[in-house]
Amino acid sequence: MNNPLFKSALAGSIAASMLVMTGCQQEQQTMSQAVHQLHLDSATTFAEKTATFDKQLELLCRAPAETSLKQAQGGWLQAMQSWMALQGREKGSEAALALSWQIQFWPDKKNTTGRKLQQLLKQPQQWQPEQLAVQSVVVQGLGAAEWFLFDQQSPLVMGRDKTGYCDLLTAVGGRIADSGKGLEQAWQTNPWRELPATMALAEYLGAINNQLDYTMKKLSRPLGKPGSPKVYQAESWRSQTSMLNLKANVVAMQQLYLANGKGLDQLLRKQGYSGTADRIANRFTSLVEAWPASPAMVPMLKTKAGYRELLNIYNGLEYIQIALQDEVAPELGIVVGFNATDGD
């Protein structure tokens, strides 16, 4: 068709479409960068906390005292709390995901960590982090350090001669610090930068969904059946800090959902789904604000009131997960695949 008016209108339409596409791409790139920055910041914090913890274990072995023990226990808690930001997401950097097993082994319902460490303690060997790297993952991570610092069967807690365990303890600390460095390095590159917008958005939603699923399992496993809780499936039962960990998970998911005002919450509002955004944001806020005072889950599992509180938290997380899957995904045209933890 040679109609100049038609050609002009067509050119204008194409130009407008190109502007819309460019705008969407820029918006997606901004979101991708914000989400990646959250992961990188969390990995950097973890690397810093594990490096400090490694030094605290070395100090504990050089000068064992109540003060140095308390410092090491506090350092472990900070390292563990920083790991909660990335725990269970199973999206993004493949190199980072490959490190998750050696950073934490859970659930430890058969005390595999304690048994493996006691076996290693019997070996006449001066342990180094690189030697520990070829051993089972259960002796390489935060759970192994927790056993040393808090378990009643630990030679450190029992007050035995440090020469019998310090090589292994400091090797565990060094191995955790190495994992921290590796995690930070793995997140230097944005794994979503080159993905199509819809795929990057699906990965982002999948990261929140997977972490929700993992966090809910941290509740459902120890909750067991009413009247029959499984206390040794609670995370960090040795240090009695499982509820602190769980809260850190929820806060991290809340931050990932918001992504400093450039995330899923903002996108929903821009697309006209403020009601959905409000419901999810408000549920995150109410969960955090009403969090139980107890740092430990096991005492809560043993009372009806505590058990009900844990169920309420589970229901709150389930509400968010259903909203993400049944409302957010269809509204934004995202196909949500199976969770990384499905089939456990």
mmCIF file of C-alpha atoms in Angstrom:
data_model
loop_
_atom_site.group_PDB
_atom_site.id
_atom_site.type_symbol
_atom_site.label_atom_id
_atom_site.label_comp_id
_atom_site.label_asym_id
_atom_site.label_seq_id
_atom_site.Cartn_x
_atom_site.Cartn_y
_atom_site.Cartn_z
ATOM 1 C CA MET A 1 0.000 0.000 0.000
ATOM 2 C CA ASN A 2 1.372 3.373 -1.092
ATOM 3 C CA ASN A 3 -0.891 5.566 1.038
ATOM 4 C CA PRO A 4 1.520 7.988 2.759
ATOM 5 C CA LEU A 5 -0.863 8.508 5.678
ATOM 6 C CA PHE A 6 -1.002 4.750 6.322
ATOM 7 C CA LYS A 7 2.790 4.493 6.133
ATOM 8 C CA SER A 8 3.149 7.352 8.585
ATOM 9 C CA ALA A 9 0.649 5.804 11.019
ATOM 10 C CA LEU A 10 2.365 2.411 10.740
ATOM 11 C CA ALA A 11 5.759 3.930 11.384
ATOM 12 C CA GLY A 12 4.368 5.747 14.410
ATOM 13 C CA SER A 13 2.816 2.564 15.745
ATOM 14 C CA ILE A 14 6.071 0.665 15.338
ATOM 15 C CA ALA A 15 8.008 3.449 17.022
ATOM 16 C CA ALA A 16 5.568 3.486 19.938
ATOM 17 C CA SER A 17 5.839 -0.300 20.293
ATOM 18 C CA MET A 18 9.616 -0.049 20.275
ATOM 19 C CA LEU A 19 9.466 2.575 23.024
ATOM 20 C CA VAL A 20 7.210 0.356 25.137
ATOM 21 C CA MET A 21 9.513 -2.633 24.627
ATOM 22 C CA THR A 22 12.559 -0.518 25.465
ATOM 23 C CA GLY A 23 10.826 0.756 28.605
ATOM 24 C CA CYS A 24 9.920 -2.790 29.696
ATOM 25 C CA GLN A 25 13.463 -3.963 29.076
ATOM 26 C CA GLN A 26 14.887 -1.096 31.102
ATOM 27 C CA GLU A 27 12.414 -1.749 33.916
ATOM 28 C CA GLN A 28 13.297 -5.453 33.895
ATOM 29 C CA GLN A 29 17.004 -4.630 33.884
ATOM 30 C CA THR A 30 16.539 -2.337 36.886
ATOM 31 C CA MET A 31 14.649 -5.065 38.743
ATOM 32 C CA SER A 32 17.245 -7.687 37.834
ATOM 33 C CA GLN A 33 20.052 -5.439 39.078
ATOM 34 C CA ALA A 34 18.214 -4.761 42.345
ATOM 35 C CA VAL A 35 17.572 -8.457 42.971
ATOM 36 C CA HIS A 36 21.146 -9.367 42.102
ATOM 37 C CA GLN A 37 22.482 -6.634 44.401
ATOM 38 C CA LEU A 38 20.492 -8.102 47.301
ATOM 39 C CA HIS A 39 22.075 -11.498 46.693
ATOM 40 C CA LEU A 40 25.557 -10.035 46.348
ATOM 41 C CA ASP A 41 25.159 -7.968 49.529
ATOM 42 C CA SER A 42 23.965 -11.052 51.439
ATOM 43 C CA ALA A 43 26.874 -13.134 50.139
ATOM 44 C CA THR A 44 29.342 -10.383 51.063
ATOM 45 C CA THR A 45 27.924 -10.189 54.584
ATOM 46 C CA PHE A 46 28.158 -13.963 54.910
ATOM 47 C CA ALA A 47 31.797 -13.908 53.775
ATOM 48 C CA GLU A 48 32.598 -11.214 56.347
ATOM 49 C CA LYS A 49 30.819 -13.015 59.182
ATOM 50 C CA THR A 50 32.439 -16.378 58.415
ATOM 51 C CA ALA A 51 35.908 -14.801 58.214
ATOM 52 C CA THR A 52 35.361 -13.227 61.646
ATOM 53 C CA PHE A 53 34.032 -16.502 63.012
ATOM 54 C CA ASP A 54 37.097 -18.358 61.742
ATOM 55 C CA LYS A 55 39.352 -15.948 63.670
ATOM 56 C CA GLN A 56 37.216 -16.333 66.800
ATOM 57 C CA LEU A 57 37.658 -20.114 66.705
ATOM 58 C CA GLU A 58 41.419 -19.701 66.363
ATOM 59 C CA LEU A 59 41.404 -17.358 69.364
ATOM 60 C CA LEU A 60 39.298 -19.820 71.340
ATOM 61 C CA CYS A 61 41.856 -22.543 70.724
ATOM 62 C CA ARG A 62 44.816 -20.302 71.551
ATOM 63 C CA ALA A 63 43.270 -18.938 74.733
ATOM 64 C CA PRO A 64 40.331 -21.071 75.887
ATOM 65 C CA ALA A 65 38.165 -19.185 78.357
ATOM 66 C CA GLU A 66 34.518 -18.420 79.000
ATOM 67 C CA THR A 67 34.919 -15.071 77.241
ATOM 68 C CA SER A 68 36.443 -16.509 74.059
ATOM 69 C CA LEU A 69 33.834 -19.292 74.037
ATOM 70 C CA LYS A 70 30.994 -16.758 74.250
ATOM 71 C CA GLN A 71 32.586 -14.726 71.444
ATOM 72 C CA ALA A 72 32.839 -17.799 69.241
ATOM 73 C CA GLN A 73 29.236 -18.760 69.990
ATOM 74 C CA GLY A 74 28.133 -15.233 69.113
ATOM 75 C CA GLY A 75 30.206 -15.342 65.934
ATOM 76 C CA TRP A 76 28.562 -18.606 64.954
ATOM 77 C CA LEU A 77 25.110 -17.085 65.461
ATOM 78 C CA GLN A 78 25.978 -14.083 63.281
ATOM 79 C CA ALA A 79 27.347 -16.319 60.529
ATOM 80 C CA MET A 80 24.266 -18.538 60.704
ATOM 81 C CA GLN A 81 21.911 -15.551 60.635
ATOM 82 C CA SER A 82 23.643 -14.144 57.568
ATOM 83 C CA TRP A 83 23.304 -17.505 55.793
ATOM 84 C CA MET A 84 19.517 -17.398 56.301
ATOM 85 C CA ALA A 85 19.250 -14.644 53.685
ATOM 86 C CA LEU A 86 20.255 -17.079 50.909
ATOM 87 C CA GLN A 87 19.190 -20.406 52.385
ATOM 88 C CA GLY A 88 16.787 -22.403 50.231
ATOM 89 C CA ARG A 89 16.436 -20.027 47.271
ATOM 90 C CA GLU A 90 17.884 -22.461 44.730
ATOM 91 C CA LYS A 91 17.885 -19.885 41.934
ATOM 92 C CA GLY A 92 20.609 -17.875 40.281
ATOM 93 C CA SER A 93 24.319 -18.580 40.380
ATOM 94 C CA GLU A 94 25.025 -22.270 39.816
ATOM 95 C CA ALA A 95 28.395 -21.894 41.546
ATOM 96 C CA ALA A 96 26.641 -20.469 44.605
ATOM 97 C CA LEU A 97 24.042 -23.225 44.663
ATOM 98 C CA ALA A 98 26.782 -25.854 44.535
ATOM 99 C CA LEU A 99 28.171 -24.481 47.823
ATOM 100 C CA SER A 100 24.931 -24.736 49.790
ATOM 101 C CA TRP A 101 25.391 -28.379 50.777
ATOM 102 C CA GLN A 102 28.782 -27.802 52.345
ATOM 103 C CA ILE A 103 27.592 -24.651 54.127
ATOM 104 C CA GLN A 104 24.732 -26.380 55.928
ATOM 105 C CA PHE A 105 23.458 -29.919 56.413
ATOM 106 C CA TRP A 106 19.829 -30.081 57.585
ATOM 107 C CA PRO A 107 17.807 -31.800 58.935
ATOM 108 C CA ASP A 108 20.165 -33.755 61.156
ATOM 109 C CA LYS A 109 17.519 -36.006 62.694
ATOM 110 C CA LYS A 110 19.914 -38.932 63.257
ATOM 111 C CA ASN A 111 22.790 -36.867 64.720
ATOM 112 C CA THR A 112 24.886 -37.646 61.662
ATOM 113 C CA THR A 113 26.998 -34.543 62.296
ATOM 114 C CA GLY A 114 27.924 -35.590 65.836
ATOM 115 C CA ARG A 115 28.721 -39.171 64.861
ATOM 116 C CA LYS A 116 30.898 -38.156 61.899
ATOM 117 C CA LEU A 117 32.817 -35.566 63.928
ATOM 118 C CA GLN A 118 33.440 -38.033 66.745
ATOM 119 C CA GLN A 119 34.824 -40.474 64.175
ATOM 120 C CA LEU A 120 37.199 -37.826 62.843
ATOM 121 C CA LEU A 121 38.288 -36.891 66.358
ATOM 122 C CA LYS A 122 39.518 -40.450 66.843
ATOM 123 C CA GLN A 123 41.832 -40.232 63.843
ATOM 124 C CA PRO A 124 45.465 -39.277 64.694
ATOM 125 C CA GLN A 125 45.628 -36.450 62.211
ATOM 126 C CA GLN A 126 46.261 -32.719 62.180
ATOM 127 C CA TRP A 127 43.293 -31.433 60.250
ATOM 128 C CA GLN A 128 43.420 -28.612 57.706
ATOM 129 C CA PRO A 129 40.502 -27.076 55.763
ATOM 130 C CA GLU A 130 41.648 -28.641 52.495
ATOM 131 C CA GLN A 131 41.712 -32.104 54.098
ATOM 132 C CA LEU A 132 38.215 -31.560 55.442
ATOM 133 C CA ALA A 133 37.037 -30.688 51.918
ATOM 134 C CA VAL A 134 37.162 -34.344 50.862
ATOM 135 C CA GLN A 135 35.159 -35.514 53.881
ATOM 136 C CA SER A 136 31.384 -35.679 54.206
ATOM 137 C CA VAL A 137 29.599 -32.336 53.851
ATOM 138 C CA VAL A 138 28.110 -32.820 57.340
ATOM 139 C CA VAL A 139 31.499 -32.007 58.925
ATOM 140 C CA GLN A 140 32.303 -29.006 56.716
ATOM 141 C CA GLY A 141 29.650 -26.452 57.582
ATOM 142 C CA LEU A 142 27.771 -24.450 60.147
ATOM 143 C CA GLY A 143 26.153 -27.513 61.688
ATOM 144 C CA ALA A 144 29.564 -28.989 62.493
ATOM 145 C CA ALA A 145 30.657 -25.761 64.178
ATOM 146 C CA GLU A 146 27.393 -25.684 66.118
ATOM 147 C CA TRP A 147 28.048 -29.207 67.406
ATOM 148 C CA PHE A 148 31.469 -28.203 68.712
ATOM 149 C CA LEU A 149 30.223 -25.022 70.381
ATOM 150 C CA PHE A 150 26.899 -26.164 71.828
ATOM 151 C CA ASP A 151 26.389 -29.941 71.903
ATOM 152 C CA GLN A 152 26.648 -31.632 75.277
ATOM 153 C CA GLN A 153 28.769 -34.399 73.732
ATOM 154 C CA SER A 154 31.280 -31.960 72.272
ATOM 155 C CA PRO A 155 34.771 -32.167 73.826
ATOM 156 C CA LEU A 156 34.801 -28.372 73.962
ATOM 157 C CA VAL A 157 31.563 -28.209 75.960
ATOM 158 C CA MET A 158 32.731 -31.098 78.148
ATOM 159 C CA GLY A 159 35.949 -29.197 78.927
ATOM 160 C CA ARG A 160 38.430 -31.678 77.514
ATOM 161 C CA ASP A 161 42.028 -30.870 76.600
ATOM 162 C CA LYS A 162 41.983 -28.640 73.517
ATOM 163 C CA THR A 163 44.812 -30.573 71.870
ATOM 164 C CA GLY A 164 42.316 -33.340 71.224
ATOM 165 C CA TYR A 165 39.946 -31.307 69.105
ATOM 166 C CA CYS A 166 41.312 -27.876 68.147
ATOM 167 C CA ASP A 167 42.868 -28.951 64.856
ATOM 168 C CA LEU A 168 39.508 -30.249 63.699
ATOM 169 C CA LEU A 169 37.555 -27.299 65.101
ATOM 170 C CA THR A 170 39.749 -24.684 63.400
ATOM 171 C CA ALA A 171 39.683 -26.726 60.170
ATOM 172 C CA VAL A 172 35.880 -26.540 60.289
ATOM 173 C CA GLY A 173 36.112 -22.769 60.792
ATOM 174 C CA GLY A 174 38.530 -22.427 57.898
ATOM 175 C CA ARG A 175 36.335 -24.526 55.666
ATOM 176 C CA ILE A 176 33.282 -22.364 56.469
ATOM 177 C CA ALA A 177 35.304 -19.213 55.747
ATOM 178 C CA ASP A 178 36.436 -20.699 52.419
ATOM 179 C CA SER A 179 32.792 -21.376 51.544
ATOM 180 C CA GLY A 180 31.988 -17.772 52.433
ATOM 181 C CA LYS A 181 34.658 -16.485 50.055
ATOM 182 C CA GLY A 182 33.407 -18.823 47.348
ATOM 183 C CA LEU A 183 29.828 -17.680 47.818
ATOM 184 C CA GLU A 184 30.758 -14.019 47.519
ATOM 185 C CA GLN A 185 32.803 -14.704 44.402
ATOM 186 C CA ALA A 186 29.986 -16.724 42.841
ATOM 187 C CA TRP A 187 27.552 -13.801 43.141
ATOM 188 C CA GLN A 188 29.845 -11.207 41.534
ATOM 189 C CA THR A 189 28.083 -11.730 38.198
ATOM 190 C CA ASN A 190 24.358 -11.170 37.700
ATOM 191 C CA PRO A 191 23.033 -14.560 36.466
ATOM 192 C CA TRP A 192 19.781 -13.003 35.202
ATOM 193 C CA ARG A 193 21.263 -10.135 33.195
ATOM 194 C CA GLU A 194 21.014 -11.797 29.774
ATOM 195 C CA LEU A 195 17.711 -13.602 30.318
ATOM 196 C CA PRO A 196 14.510 -12.572 28.513
ATOM 197 C CA ALA A 197 12.289 -10.414 30.738
ATOM 198 C CA THR A 198 9.654 -13.095 31.364
ATOM 199 C CA MET A 199 12.257 -15.726 32.230
ATOM 200 C CA ALA A 200 14.135 -13.390 34.586
ATOM 201 C CA LEU A 201 10.859 -12.517 36.315
ATOM 202 C CA ALA A 202 10.011 -16.216 36.658
ATOM 203 C CA GLU A 203 13.433 -16.833 38.215
ATOM 204 C CA TYR A 204 12.854 -13.984 40.661
ATOM 205 C CA LEU A 205 9.434 -15.253 41.704
ATOM 206 C CA GLY A 206 10.856 -18.778 41.867
ATOM 207 C CA ALA A 207 13.566 -17.672 44.293
ATOM 208 C CA ILE A 208 10.968 -16.310 46.726
ATOM 209 C CA ASN A 209 8.734 -19.333 46.228
ATOM 210 C CA ASN A 210 11.550 -21.805 46.812
ATOM 211 C CA GLN A 211 12.711 -20.057 49.965
ATOM 212 C CA LEU A 212 9.134 -20.006 51.240
ATOM 213 C CA ASP A 213 8.864 -23.731 50.602
ATOM 214 C CA TYR A 214 12.158 -24.424 52.376
ATOM 215 C CA THR A 215 11.220 -22.228 55.345
ATOM 216 C CA MET A 216 7.831 -23.915 55.658
ATOM 217 C CA LYS A 217 9.583 -27.293 55.768
ATOM 218 C CA LYS A 218 11.680 -25.960 58.661
ATOM 219 C CA LEU A 219 8.360 -25.695 60.487
ATOM 220 C CA SER A 220 6.429 -28.694 59.184
ATOM 221 C CA ARG A 221 9.192 -31.229 59.853
ATOM 222 C CA PRO A 222 9.540 -30.532 63.595
ATOM 223 C CA LEU A 223 5.801 -29.894 64.013
ATOM 224 C CA GLY A 224 5.112 -33.466 62.907
ATOM 225 C CA LYS A 225 1.604 -34.483 63.954
ATOM 226 C CA PRO A 226 -0.333 -32.780 66.775
ATOM 227 C CA GLY A 227 0.893 -34.248 70.050
ATOM 228 C CA SER A 228 3.925 -35.864 68.390
ATOM 229 C CA PRO A 229 6.453 -33.144 67.502
ATOM 230 C CA LYS A 230 9.862 -34.127 66.120
ATOM 231 C CA VAL A 231 12.135 -31.866 68.126
ATOM 232 C CA TYR A 232 15.401 -33.103 66.612
ATOM 233 C CA GLN A 233 14.263 -32.020 63.176
ATOM 234 C CA ALA A 234 14.195 -28.408 64.331
ATOM 235 C CA GLU A 235 17.006 -26.401 62.826
ATOM 236 C CA SER A 236 19.755 -25.362 65.274
ATOM 237 C CA TRP A 237 18.214 -27.244 68.187
ATOM 238 C CA ARG A 238 21.668 -27.601 69.761
ATOM 239 C CA SER A 239 22.139 -23.839 70.065
ATOM 240 C CA GLN A 240 18.429 -23.211 70.721
ATOM 241 C CA THR A 241 18.267 -20.505 68.054
ATOM 242 C CA SER A 242 15.880 -22.013 65.501
ATOM 243 C CA MET A 243 13.273 -19.246 65.850
ATOM 244 C CA LEU A 244 15.941 -16.577 65.324
ATOM 245 C CA ASN A 245 16.943 -18.340 62.114
ATOM 246 C CA LEU A 246 13.363 -18.620 60.960
ATOM 247 C CA LYS A 247 12.701 -14.938 61.544
ATOM 248 C CA ALA A 248 15.839 -14.084 59.550
ATOM 249 C CA ASN A 249 14.411 -16.167 56.671
ATOM 250 C CA VAL A 250 11.125 -14.250 56.749
ATOM 251 C CA VAL A 251 12.847 -10.856 56.895
ATOM 252 C CA ALA A 252 15.081 -11.867 53.954
ATOM 253 C CA MET A 253 12.065 -12.935 51.878
ATOM 254 C CA GLN A 254 10.322 -9.680 52.720
ATOM 255 C CA GLN A 255 13.380 -7.738 51.539
ATOM 256 C CA LEU A 256 13.593 -9.833 48.367
ATOM 257 C CA TYR A 257 9.911 -9.211 47.609
ATOM 258 C CA LEU A 258 10.389 -5.438 48.015
ATOM 259 C CA ALA A 259 13.920 -5.286 46.500
ATOM 260 C CA ASN A 260 14.430 -1.749 47.813
ATOM 261 C CA GLY A 261 11.341 -0.452 46.017
ATOM 262 C CA LYS A 262 12.365 -1.972 42.682
ATOM 263 C CA GLY A 263 10.974 -5.476 43.032
ATOM 264 C CA LEU A 264 7.853 -7.549 42.751
ATOM 265 C CA ASP A 265 5.833 -5.282 45.031
ATOM 266 C CA GLN A 266 6.435 -2.251 42.828
ATOM 267 C CA LEU A 267 5.771 -4.224 39.640
ATOM 268 C CA LEU A 268 2.400 -5.429 40.914
ATOM 269 C CA ARG A 269 1.387 -1.874 41.757
ATOM 270 C CA LYS A 270 2.480 -0.569 38.351
ATOM 271 C CA GLN A 271 0.464 -3.301 36.659
ATOM 272 C CA GLY A 272 -2.655 -2.321 38.608
ATOM 273 C CA TYR A 273 -2.589 -5.075 41.248
ATOM 274 C CA SER A 274 -2.146 -2.954 44.372
ATOM 275 C CA GLY A 275 -4.607 -5.126 46.295
ATOM 276 C CA THR A 276 -2.443 -8.210 45.789
ATOM 277 C CA ALA A 277 0.693 -6.237 46.655
ATOM 278 C CA ASP A 278 -0.893 -4.891 49.832
ATOM 279 C CA ARG A 279 -1.997 -8.329 51.017
ATOM 280 C CA ILE A 280 1.449 -9.846 50.579
ATOM 281 C CA ALA A 281 3.318 -6.865 52.042
ATOM 282 C CA ASN A 282 0.971 -6.679 55.024
ATOM 283 C CA ARG A 283 1.276 -10.401 55.736
ATOM 284 C CA PHE A 284 5.071 -10.175 55.781
ATOM 285 C CA THR A 285 4.856 -7.198 58.139
ATOM 286 C CA SER A 286 2.385 -8.871 60.496
ATOM 287 C CA LEU A 287 4.493 -12.040 60.666
ATOM 288 C CA VAL A 288 7.622 -10.113 61.633
ATOM 289 C CA GLU A 289 5.875 -7.815 64.105
ATOM 290 C CA ALA A 290 4.082 -10.677 65.911
ATOM 291 C CA TRP A 291 7.134 -12.945 66.046
ATOM 292 C CA PRO A 292 7.389 -15.079 69.219
ATOM 293 C CA ALA A 293 9.876 -13.950 71.855
ATOM 294 C CA SER A 294 11.422 -17.410 72.259
ATOM 295 C CA PRO A 295 14.714 -17.835 70.338
ATOM 296 C CA ALA A 296 14.229 -21.627 70.363
ATOM 297 C CA MET A 297 11.584 -23.799 68.735
ATOM 298 C CA VAL A 298 11.876 -26.920 70.902
ATOM 299 C CA PRO A 299 10.266 -25.389 74.043
ATOM 300 C CA MET A 300 7.414 -24.102 71.873
ATOM 301 C CA LEU A 301 6.852 -27.553 70.393
ATOM 302 C CA LYS A 302 6.286 -28.925 73.877
ATOM 303 C CA THR A 303 3.348 -26.655 74.811
ATOM 304 C CA LYS A 304 -0.079 -26.267 73.211
ATOM 305 C CA ALA A 305 0.248 -22.484 73.089
ATOM 306 C CA GLY A 306 3.705 -22.652 71.503
ATOM 307 C CA TYR A 307 2.585 -25.288 69.014
ATOM 308 C CA ARG A 308 -0.337 -23.039 67.982
ATOM 309 C CA GLU A 309 2.029 -20.093 67.502
ATOM 310 C CA LEU A 310 4.199 -22.164 65.184
ATOM 311 C CA LEU A 311 1.129 -23.274 63.232
ATOM 312 C CA ASN A 312 0.090 -19.640 62.865
ATOM 313 C CA ILE A 313 3.493 -18.792 61.400
ATOM 314 C CA TYR A 314 3.213 -21.723 59.005
ATOM 315 C CA ASN A 315 -0.258 -20.592 57.935
ATOM 316 C CA GLY A 316 1.012 -17.048 57.394
ATOM 317 C CA LEU A 317 3.811 -18.279 55.142
ATOM 318 C CA GLU A 318 1.402 -20.557 53.300
ATOM 319 C CA TYR A 319 -0.897 -17.582 52.699
ATOM 320 C CA ILE A 320 1.972 -15.716 51.004
ATOM 321 C CA GLN A 321 2.942 -18.747 48.943
ATOM 322 C CA ILE A 322 -0.618 -19.288 47.711
ATOM 323 C CA ALA A 323 -0.892 -15.588 46.843
ATOM 324 C CA LEU A 324 2.333 -15.768 44.833
ATOM 325 C CA GLN A 325 1.288 -18.909 42.976
ATOM 326 C CA ASP A 326 -2.443 -18.274 42.468
ATOM 327 C CA GLU A 327 -2.548 -14.493 42.131
ATOM 328 C CA VAL A 328 0.860 -12.972 41.331
ATOM 329 C CA ALA A 329 1.939 -15.554 38.757
ATOM 330 C CA PRO A 330 -1.284 -15.347 36.667
ATOM 331 C CA GLU A 331 -1.498 -11.565 37.015
ATOM 332 C CA LEU A 332 2.033 -11.114 35.694
ATOM 333 C CA GLY A 333 1.837 -13.982 33.202
ATOM 334 C CA ILE A 334 4.482 -16.100 34.927
ATOM 335 C CA VAL A 335 4.617 -19.892 34.840
ATOM 336 C CA VAL A 336 5.791 -21.168 38.238
ATOM 337 C CA GLY A 337 7.641 -24.475 38.006
ATOM 338 C CA PHE A 338 8.190 -27.092 40.689
ATOM 339 C CA ASN A 339 10.019 -26.059 43.846
ATOM 340 C CA ALA A 340 13.595 -27.190 44.259
ATOM 341 C CA THR A 341 12.548 -28.985 47.437
ATOM 342 C CA ASP A 342 9.524 -30.794 46.000
ATOM 343 C CA GLY A 343 9.596 -34.524 46.655
ATOM 344 C CA ASP A 344 11.550 -34.258 49.928
#
